PDB file of C-alpha atoms in Angstrom:
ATOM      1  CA  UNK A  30     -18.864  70.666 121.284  1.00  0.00           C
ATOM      2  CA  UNK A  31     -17.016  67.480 120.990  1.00  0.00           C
ATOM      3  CA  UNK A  32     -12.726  67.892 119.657  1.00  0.00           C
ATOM      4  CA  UNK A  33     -13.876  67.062 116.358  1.00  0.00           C
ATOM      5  CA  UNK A  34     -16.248  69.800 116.186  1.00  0.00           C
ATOM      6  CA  UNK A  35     -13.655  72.023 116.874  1.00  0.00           C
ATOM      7  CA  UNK A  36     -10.838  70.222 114.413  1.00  0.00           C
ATOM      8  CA  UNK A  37     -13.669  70.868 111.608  1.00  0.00           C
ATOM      9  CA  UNK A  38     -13.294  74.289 112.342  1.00  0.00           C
ATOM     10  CA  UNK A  39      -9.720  74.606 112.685  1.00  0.00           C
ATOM     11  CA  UNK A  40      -9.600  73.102 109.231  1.00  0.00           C
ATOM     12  CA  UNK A  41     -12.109  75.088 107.621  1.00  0.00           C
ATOM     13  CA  UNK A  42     -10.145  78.024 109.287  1.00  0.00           C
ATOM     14  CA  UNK A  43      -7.206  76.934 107.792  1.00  0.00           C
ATOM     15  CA  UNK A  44      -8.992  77.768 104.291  1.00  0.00           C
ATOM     16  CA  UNK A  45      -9.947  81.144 105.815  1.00  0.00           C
ATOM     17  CA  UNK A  46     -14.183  80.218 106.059  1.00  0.00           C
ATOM     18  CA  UNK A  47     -15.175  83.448 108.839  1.00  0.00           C
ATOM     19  CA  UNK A  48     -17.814  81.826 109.779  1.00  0.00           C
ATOM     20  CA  UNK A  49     -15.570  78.962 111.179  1.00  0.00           C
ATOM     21  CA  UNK A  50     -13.607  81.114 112.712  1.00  0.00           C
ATOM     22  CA  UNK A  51     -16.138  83.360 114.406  1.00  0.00           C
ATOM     23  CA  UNK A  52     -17.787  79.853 115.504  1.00  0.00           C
ATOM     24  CA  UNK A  53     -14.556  78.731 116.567  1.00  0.00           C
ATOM     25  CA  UNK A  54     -14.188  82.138 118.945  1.00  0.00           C
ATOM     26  CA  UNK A  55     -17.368  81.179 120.661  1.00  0.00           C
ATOM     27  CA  UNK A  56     -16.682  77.736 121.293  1.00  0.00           C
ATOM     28  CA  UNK A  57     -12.984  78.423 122.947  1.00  0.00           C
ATOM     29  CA  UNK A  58     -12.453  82.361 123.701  1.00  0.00           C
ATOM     30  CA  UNK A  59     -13.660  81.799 127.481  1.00  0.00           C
ATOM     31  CA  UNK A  60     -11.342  78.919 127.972  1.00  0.00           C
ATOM     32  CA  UNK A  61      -7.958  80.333 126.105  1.00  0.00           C
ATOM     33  CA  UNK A  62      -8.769  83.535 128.028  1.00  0.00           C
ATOM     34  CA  UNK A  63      -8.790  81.603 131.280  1.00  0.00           C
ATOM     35  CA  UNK A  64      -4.911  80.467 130.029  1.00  0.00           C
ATOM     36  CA  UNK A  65      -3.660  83.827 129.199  1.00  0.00           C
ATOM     37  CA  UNK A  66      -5.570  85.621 132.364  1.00  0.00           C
ATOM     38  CA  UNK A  67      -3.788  82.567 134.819  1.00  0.00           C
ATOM     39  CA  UNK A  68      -0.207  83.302 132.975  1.00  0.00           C
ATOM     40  CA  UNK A  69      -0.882  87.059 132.433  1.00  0.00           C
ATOM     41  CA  UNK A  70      -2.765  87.751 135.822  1.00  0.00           C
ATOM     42  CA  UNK A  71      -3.771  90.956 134.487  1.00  0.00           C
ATOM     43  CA  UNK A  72      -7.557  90.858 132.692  1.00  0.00           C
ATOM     44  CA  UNK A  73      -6.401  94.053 130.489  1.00  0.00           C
ATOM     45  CA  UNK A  74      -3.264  92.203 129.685  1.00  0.00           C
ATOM     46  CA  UNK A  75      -5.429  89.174 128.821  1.00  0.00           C
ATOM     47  CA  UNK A  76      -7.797  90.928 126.769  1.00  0.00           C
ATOM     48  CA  UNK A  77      -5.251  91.768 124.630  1.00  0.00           C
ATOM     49  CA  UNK A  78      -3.393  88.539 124.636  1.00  0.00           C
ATOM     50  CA  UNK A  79      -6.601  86.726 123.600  1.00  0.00           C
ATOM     51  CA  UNK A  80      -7.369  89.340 120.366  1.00  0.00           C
ATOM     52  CA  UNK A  81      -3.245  88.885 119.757  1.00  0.00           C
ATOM     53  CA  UNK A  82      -3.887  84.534 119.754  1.00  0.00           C
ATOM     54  CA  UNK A  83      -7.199  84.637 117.934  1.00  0.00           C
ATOM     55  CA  UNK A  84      -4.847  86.194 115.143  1.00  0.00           C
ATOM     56  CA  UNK A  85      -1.957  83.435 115.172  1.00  0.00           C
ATOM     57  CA  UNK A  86      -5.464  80.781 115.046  1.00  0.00           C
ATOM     58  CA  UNK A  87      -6.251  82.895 111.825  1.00  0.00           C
ATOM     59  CA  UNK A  88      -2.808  82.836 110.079  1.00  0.00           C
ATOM     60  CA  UNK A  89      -1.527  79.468 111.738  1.00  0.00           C
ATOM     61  CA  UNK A  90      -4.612  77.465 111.260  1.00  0.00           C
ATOM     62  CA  UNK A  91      -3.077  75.527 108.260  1.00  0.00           C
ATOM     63  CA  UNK A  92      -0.465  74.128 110.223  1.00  0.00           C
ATOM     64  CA  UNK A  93      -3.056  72.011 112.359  1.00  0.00           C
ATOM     65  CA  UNK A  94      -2.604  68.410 111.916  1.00  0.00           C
ATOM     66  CA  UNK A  95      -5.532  66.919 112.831  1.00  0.00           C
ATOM     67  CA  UNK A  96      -5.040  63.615 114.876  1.00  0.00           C
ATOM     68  CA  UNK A  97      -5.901  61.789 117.712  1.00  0.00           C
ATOM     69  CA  UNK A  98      -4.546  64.553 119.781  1.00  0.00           C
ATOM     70  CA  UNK A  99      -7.175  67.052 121.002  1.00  0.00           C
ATOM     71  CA  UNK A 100      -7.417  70.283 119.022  1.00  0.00           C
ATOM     72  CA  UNK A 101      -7.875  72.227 122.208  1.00  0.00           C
ATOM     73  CA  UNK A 102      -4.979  71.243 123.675  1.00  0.00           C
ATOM     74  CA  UNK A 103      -3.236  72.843 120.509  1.00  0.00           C
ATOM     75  CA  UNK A 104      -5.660  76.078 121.180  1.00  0.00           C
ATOM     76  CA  UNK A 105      -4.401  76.306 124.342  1.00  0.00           C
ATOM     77  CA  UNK A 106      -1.102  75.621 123.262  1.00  0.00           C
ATOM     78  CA  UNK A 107      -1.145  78.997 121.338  1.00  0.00           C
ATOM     79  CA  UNK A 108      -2.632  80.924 124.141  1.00  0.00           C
ATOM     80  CA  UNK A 109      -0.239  79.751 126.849  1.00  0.00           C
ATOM     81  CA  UNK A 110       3.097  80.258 124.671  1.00  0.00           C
ATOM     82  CA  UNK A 111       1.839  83.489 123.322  1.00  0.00           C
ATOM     83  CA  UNK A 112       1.093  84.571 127.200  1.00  0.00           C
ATOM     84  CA  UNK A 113       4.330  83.622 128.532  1.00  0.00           C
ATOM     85  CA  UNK A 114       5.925  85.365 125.212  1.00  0.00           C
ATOM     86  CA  UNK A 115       4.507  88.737 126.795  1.00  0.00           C
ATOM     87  CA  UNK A 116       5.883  88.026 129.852  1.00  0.00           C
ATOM     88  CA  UNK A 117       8.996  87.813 128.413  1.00  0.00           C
ATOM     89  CA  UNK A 118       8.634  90.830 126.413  1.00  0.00           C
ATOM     90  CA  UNK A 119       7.902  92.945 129.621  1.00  0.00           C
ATOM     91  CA  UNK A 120      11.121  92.545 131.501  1.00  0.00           C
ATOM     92  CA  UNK A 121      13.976  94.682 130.812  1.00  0.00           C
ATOM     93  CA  UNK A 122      16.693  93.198 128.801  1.00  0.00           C
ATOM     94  CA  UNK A 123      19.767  91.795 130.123  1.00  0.00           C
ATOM     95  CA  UNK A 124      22.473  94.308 130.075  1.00  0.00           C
ATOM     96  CA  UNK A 125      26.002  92.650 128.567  1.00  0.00           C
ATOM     97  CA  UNK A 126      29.025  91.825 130.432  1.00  0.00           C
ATOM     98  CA  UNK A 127      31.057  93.964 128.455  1.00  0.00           C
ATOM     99  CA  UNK A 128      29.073  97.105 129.858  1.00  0.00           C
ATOM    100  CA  UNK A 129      30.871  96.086 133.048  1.00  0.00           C
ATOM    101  CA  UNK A 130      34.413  97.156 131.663  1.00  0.00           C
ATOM    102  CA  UNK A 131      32.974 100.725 131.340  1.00  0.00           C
ATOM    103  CA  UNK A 132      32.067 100.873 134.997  1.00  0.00           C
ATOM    104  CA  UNK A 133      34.454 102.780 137.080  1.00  0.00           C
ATOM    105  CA  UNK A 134      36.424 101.045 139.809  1.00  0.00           C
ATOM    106  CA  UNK A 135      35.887 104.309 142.235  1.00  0.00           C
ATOM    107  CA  UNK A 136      38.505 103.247 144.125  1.00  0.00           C
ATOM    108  CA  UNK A 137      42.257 104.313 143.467  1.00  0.00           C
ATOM    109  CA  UNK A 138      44.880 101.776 141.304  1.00  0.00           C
ATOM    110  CA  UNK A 139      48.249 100.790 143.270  1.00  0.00           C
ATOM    111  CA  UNK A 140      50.225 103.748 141.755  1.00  0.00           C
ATOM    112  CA  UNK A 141      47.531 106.207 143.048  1.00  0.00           C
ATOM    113  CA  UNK A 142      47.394 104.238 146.434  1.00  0.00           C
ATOM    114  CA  UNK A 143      51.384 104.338 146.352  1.00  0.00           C
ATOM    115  CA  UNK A 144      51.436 107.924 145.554  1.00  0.00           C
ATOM    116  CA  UNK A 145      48.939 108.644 148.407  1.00  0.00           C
ATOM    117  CA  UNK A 146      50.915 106.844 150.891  1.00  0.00           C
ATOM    118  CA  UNK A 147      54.102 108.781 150.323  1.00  0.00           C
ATOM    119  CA  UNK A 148      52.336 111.854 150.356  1.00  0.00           C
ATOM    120  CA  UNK A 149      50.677 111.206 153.680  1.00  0.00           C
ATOM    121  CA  UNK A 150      54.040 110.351 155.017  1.00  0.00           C
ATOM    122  CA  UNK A 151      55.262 113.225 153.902  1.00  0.00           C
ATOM    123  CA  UNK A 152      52.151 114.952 155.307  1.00  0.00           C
ATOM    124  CA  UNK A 153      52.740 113.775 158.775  1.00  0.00           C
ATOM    125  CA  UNK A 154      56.650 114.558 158.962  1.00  0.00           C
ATOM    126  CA  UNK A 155      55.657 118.433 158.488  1.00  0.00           C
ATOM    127  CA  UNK A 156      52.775 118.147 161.018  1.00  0.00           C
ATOM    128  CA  UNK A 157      55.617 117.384 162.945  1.00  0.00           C
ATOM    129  CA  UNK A 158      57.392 119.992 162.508  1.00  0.00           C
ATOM    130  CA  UNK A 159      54.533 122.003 163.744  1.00  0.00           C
ATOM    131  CA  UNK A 160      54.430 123.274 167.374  1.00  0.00           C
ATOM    132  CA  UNK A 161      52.506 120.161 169.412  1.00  0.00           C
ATOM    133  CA  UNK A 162      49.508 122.552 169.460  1.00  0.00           C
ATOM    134  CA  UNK A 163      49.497 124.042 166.220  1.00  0.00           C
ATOM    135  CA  UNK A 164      49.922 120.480 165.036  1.00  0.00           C
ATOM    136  CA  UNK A 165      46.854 118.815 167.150  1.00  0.00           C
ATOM    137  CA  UNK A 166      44.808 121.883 165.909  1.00  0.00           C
ATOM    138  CA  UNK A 167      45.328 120.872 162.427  1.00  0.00           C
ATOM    139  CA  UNK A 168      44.657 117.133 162.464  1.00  0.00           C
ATOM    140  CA  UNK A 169      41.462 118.460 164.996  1.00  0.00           C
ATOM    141  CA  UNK A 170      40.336 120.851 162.214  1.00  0.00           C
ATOM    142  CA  UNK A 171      41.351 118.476 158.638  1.00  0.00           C
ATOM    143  CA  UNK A 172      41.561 114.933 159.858  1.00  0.00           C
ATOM    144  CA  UNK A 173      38.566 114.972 162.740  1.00  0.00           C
ATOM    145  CA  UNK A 174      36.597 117.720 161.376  1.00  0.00           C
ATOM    146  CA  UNK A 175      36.108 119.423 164.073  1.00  0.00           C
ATOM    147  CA  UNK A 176      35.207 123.125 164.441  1.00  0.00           C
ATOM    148  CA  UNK A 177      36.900 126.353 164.572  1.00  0.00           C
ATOM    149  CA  UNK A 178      34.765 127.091 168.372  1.00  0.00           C
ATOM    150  CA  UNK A 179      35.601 123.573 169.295  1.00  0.00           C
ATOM    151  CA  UNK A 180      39.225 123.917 168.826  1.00  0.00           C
ATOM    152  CA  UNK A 181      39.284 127.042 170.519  1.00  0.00           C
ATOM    153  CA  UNK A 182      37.415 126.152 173.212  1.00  0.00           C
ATOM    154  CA  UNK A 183      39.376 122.705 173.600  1.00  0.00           C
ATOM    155  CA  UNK A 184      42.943 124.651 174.231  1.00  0.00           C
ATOM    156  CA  UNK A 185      41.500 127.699 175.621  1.00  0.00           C
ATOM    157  CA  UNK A 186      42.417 130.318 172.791  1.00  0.00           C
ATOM    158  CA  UNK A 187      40.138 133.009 171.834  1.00  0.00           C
ATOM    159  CA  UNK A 188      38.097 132.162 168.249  1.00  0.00           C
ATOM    160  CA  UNK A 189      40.232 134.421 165.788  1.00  0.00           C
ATOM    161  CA  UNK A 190      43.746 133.526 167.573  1.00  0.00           C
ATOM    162  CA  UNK A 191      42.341 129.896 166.550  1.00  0.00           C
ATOM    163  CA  UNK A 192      41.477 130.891 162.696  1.00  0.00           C
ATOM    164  CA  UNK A 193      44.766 133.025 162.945  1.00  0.00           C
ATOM    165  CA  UNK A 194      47.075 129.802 163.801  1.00  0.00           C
ATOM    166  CA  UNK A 195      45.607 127.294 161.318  1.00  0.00           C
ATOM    167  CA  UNK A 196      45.869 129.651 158.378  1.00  0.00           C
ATOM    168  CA  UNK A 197      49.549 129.791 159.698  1.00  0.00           C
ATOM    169  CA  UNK A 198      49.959 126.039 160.405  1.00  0.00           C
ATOM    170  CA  UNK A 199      48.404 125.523 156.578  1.00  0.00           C
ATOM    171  CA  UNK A 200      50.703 128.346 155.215  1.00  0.00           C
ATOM    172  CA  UNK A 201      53.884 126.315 157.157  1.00  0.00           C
ATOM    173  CA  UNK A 202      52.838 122.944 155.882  1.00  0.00           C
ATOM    174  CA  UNK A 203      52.241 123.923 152.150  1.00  0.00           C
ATOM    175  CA  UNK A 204      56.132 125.432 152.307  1.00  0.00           C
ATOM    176  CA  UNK A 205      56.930 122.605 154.030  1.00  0.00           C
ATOM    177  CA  UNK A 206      55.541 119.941 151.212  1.00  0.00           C
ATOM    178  CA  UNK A 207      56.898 122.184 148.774  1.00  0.00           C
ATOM    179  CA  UNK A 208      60.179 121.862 149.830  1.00  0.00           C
TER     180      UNK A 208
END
């Protein structure tokens, strides 16, 4: 079929004739499928883009100029902005930079980091008022997470006499800090 064969039928089309259109199918389905299957690379996906630009031919047809330009190239036209419109469609929308101001910042402000820092000075000065190995018990236990069996084996106390002098050392430090 020579381009204008298929203008004729564009323009007929355009005046709603079915059997122009359904001759108009034949003559360029397989080749505006081949557009949307090479964008879409999914035949499923292309099936239905096809059916979807056979419909925009039906309802656009009047807006064909007919011209020296070919009228396939205007087919395909269609086919490959409609493809690349589902494309589109699929990805998930862009979220707005003003959704950023609602994220948390998960770490602490300067007052909280100010705050913290006094505290853990003040933290420190009633470790030290600790015995030396009440003390290195409690930063072994709380700061180095170390076990209860570890301590106790590290300076050579029985098990309970170590649970017995960190609650002490914790009982010391909270009337210590809230001094």
């Amino acid at each position: 079929m020579v381009p204008q064969d298929i203008s004729k039928l564009i323009v007929r089309t355009s005046m709603k004739d079915r059997a122009a259109f359904d001759l108009l199918y034949k003559q360029t389905s397989a080749k505006l499928f081949g557009v949307c299957l090479r964008v879409l690379r999914d035949r499923g996906d292309a099936e239905e883009a096809l059916q979807e630009v056979f419909v925009k031919i039906w309802t656009k047809a009047d807006r064909f100029a007919v011209s020296d330009l070919s009228p396939i190239s205007w087919l395909v036209a269609i086919a490959r902005n409609h493809a690349i419109d589902r494309i589109r469609a699929r990805r998930s929308p862009s979220v707005n930079i003003d959704t950023a101001l609602d994220v948390a910042d998960p770490t602490p402000g300067p007052e909280a980091m100010a705050v913290a820092g006094g505290e853990t000075e003040r933290i420190h000065h009633c470790l030290d008022e600790l015995e030396k190995d009440r003390a290195a018990a409690v930063r072994g236990a709380y700061l180095s997470g170390e076990s209860y069996a570890e301590l106790a084996e590290r300076f050579k106390v029985p098990l309970n006499t170590m649970r017995t002098w960190l609650r002490r050392s914790l009982l010391k430090l909270r009337e210590c800090l809230e001094r």
